[in-house]
PDB file of C-alpha atoms in Angstrom:
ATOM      1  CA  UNK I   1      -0.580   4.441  -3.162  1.00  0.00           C
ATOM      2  CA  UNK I   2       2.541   4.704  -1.104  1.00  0.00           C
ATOM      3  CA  UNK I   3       0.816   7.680   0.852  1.00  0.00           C
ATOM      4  CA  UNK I   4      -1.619   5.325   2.284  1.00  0.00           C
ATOM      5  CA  UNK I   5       1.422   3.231   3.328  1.00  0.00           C
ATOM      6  CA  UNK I   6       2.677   5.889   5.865  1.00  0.00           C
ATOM      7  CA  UNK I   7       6.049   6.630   4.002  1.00  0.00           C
ATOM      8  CA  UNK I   8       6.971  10.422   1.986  1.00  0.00           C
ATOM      9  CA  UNK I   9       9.692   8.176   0.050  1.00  0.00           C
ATOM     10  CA  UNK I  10       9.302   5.994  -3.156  1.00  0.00           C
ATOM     11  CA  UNK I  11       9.215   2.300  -2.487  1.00  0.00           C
ATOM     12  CA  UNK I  12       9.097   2.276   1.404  1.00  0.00           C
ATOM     13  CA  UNK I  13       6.124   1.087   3.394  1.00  0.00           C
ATOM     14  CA  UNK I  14       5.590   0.509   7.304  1.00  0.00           C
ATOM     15  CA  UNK I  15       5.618  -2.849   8.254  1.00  0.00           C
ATOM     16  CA  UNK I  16       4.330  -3.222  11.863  1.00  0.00           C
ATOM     17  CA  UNK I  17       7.473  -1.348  13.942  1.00  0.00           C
ATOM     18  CA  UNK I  18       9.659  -1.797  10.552  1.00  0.00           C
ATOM     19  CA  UNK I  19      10.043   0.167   7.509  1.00  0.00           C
ATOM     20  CA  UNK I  20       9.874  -2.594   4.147  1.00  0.00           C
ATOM     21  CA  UNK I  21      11.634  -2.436   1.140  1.00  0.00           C
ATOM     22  CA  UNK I  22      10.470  -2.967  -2.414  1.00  0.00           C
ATOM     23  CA  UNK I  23      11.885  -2.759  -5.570  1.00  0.00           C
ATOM     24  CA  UNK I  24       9.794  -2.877  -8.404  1.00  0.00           C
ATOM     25  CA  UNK I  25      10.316  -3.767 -11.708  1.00  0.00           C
ATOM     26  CA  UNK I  26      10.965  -6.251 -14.438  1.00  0.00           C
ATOM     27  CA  UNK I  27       7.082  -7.042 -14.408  1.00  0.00           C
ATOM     28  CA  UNK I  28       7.969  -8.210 -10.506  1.00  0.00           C
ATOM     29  CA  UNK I  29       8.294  -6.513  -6.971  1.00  0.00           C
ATOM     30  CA  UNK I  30      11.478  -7.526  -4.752  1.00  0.00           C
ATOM     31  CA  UNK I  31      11.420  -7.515  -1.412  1.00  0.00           C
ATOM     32  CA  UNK I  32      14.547  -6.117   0.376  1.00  0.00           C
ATOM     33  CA  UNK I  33      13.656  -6.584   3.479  1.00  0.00           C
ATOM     34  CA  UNK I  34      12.833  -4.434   7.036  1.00  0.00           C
ATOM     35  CA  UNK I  35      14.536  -1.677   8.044  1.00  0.00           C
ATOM     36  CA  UNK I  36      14.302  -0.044  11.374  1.00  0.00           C
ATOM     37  CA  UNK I  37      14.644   3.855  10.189  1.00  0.00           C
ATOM     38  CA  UNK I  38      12.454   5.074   7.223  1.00  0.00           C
ATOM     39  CA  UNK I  39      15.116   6.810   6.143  1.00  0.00           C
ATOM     40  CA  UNK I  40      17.442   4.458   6.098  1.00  0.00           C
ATOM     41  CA  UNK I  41      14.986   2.070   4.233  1.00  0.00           C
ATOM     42  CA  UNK I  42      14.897   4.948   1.601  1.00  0.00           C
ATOM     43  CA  UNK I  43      18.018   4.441   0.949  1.00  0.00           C
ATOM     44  CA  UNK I  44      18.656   1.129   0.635  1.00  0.00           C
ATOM     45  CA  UNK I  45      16.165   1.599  -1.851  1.00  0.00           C
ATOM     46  CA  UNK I  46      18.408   3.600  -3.913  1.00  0.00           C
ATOM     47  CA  UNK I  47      21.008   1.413  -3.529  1.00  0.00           C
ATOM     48  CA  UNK I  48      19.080  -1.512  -5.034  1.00  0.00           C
ATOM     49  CA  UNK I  49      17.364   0.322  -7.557  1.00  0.00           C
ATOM     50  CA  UNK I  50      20.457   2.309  -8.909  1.00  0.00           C
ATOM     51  CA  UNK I  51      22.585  -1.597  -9.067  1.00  0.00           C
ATOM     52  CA  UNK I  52      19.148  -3.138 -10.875  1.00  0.00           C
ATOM     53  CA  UNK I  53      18.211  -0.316 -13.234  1.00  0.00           C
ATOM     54  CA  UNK I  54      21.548   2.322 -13.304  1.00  0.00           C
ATOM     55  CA  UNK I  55      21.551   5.479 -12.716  1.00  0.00           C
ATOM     56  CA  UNK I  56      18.745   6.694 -14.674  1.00  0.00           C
ATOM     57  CA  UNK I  57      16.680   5.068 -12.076  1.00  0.00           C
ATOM     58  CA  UNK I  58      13.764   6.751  -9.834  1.00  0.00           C
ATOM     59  CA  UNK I  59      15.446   7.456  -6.496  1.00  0.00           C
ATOM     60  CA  UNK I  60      14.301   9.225  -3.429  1.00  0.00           C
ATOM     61  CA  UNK I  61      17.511  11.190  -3.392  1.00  0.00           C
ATOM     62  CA  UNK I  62      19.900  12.443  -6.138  1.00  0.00           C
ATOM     63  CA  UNK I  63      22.892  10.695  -6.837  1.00  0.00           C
ATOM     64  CA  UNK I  64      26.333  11.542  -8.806  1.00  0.00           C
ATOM     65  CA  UNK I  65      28.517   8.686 -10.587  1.00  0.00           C
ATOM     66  CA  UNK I  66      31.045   9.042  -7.782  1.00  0.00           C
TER      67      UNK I  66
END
């Protein structure tokens, strides 16, 4: 699970000093990339997920249309 990965937020893991990104989805995981701040590897996985699945997507944190 993602607990075991050392991250409280969806589709973050720890990477050796870096926090990885992963989208997954589509019957396929992404790889974003690393990210030196868990939380701002969180985010960029909102980012991705919201432009690949909309705004209905799981997030970490809640997002408006604006």
């Amino acid at each position: 699970s993602d607990k075991d990965r050392g991250s409280n937020y969806r589709g973050v893991s720890k990477n050796g000093k870096k926090w990885q990104v992963m989208i997954k989805g589509f019957s396929r995981k992404r790889y974003i990339g690393g990210i030196p701040s868990e939380l701002s590897a969180a985010r960029t996985h909102d980012i991705h997920t919201i432009l690949t699945k909309g705004l209905n997507a799981k997030t970490n944190f809640n997002y408006t249309a604006s």
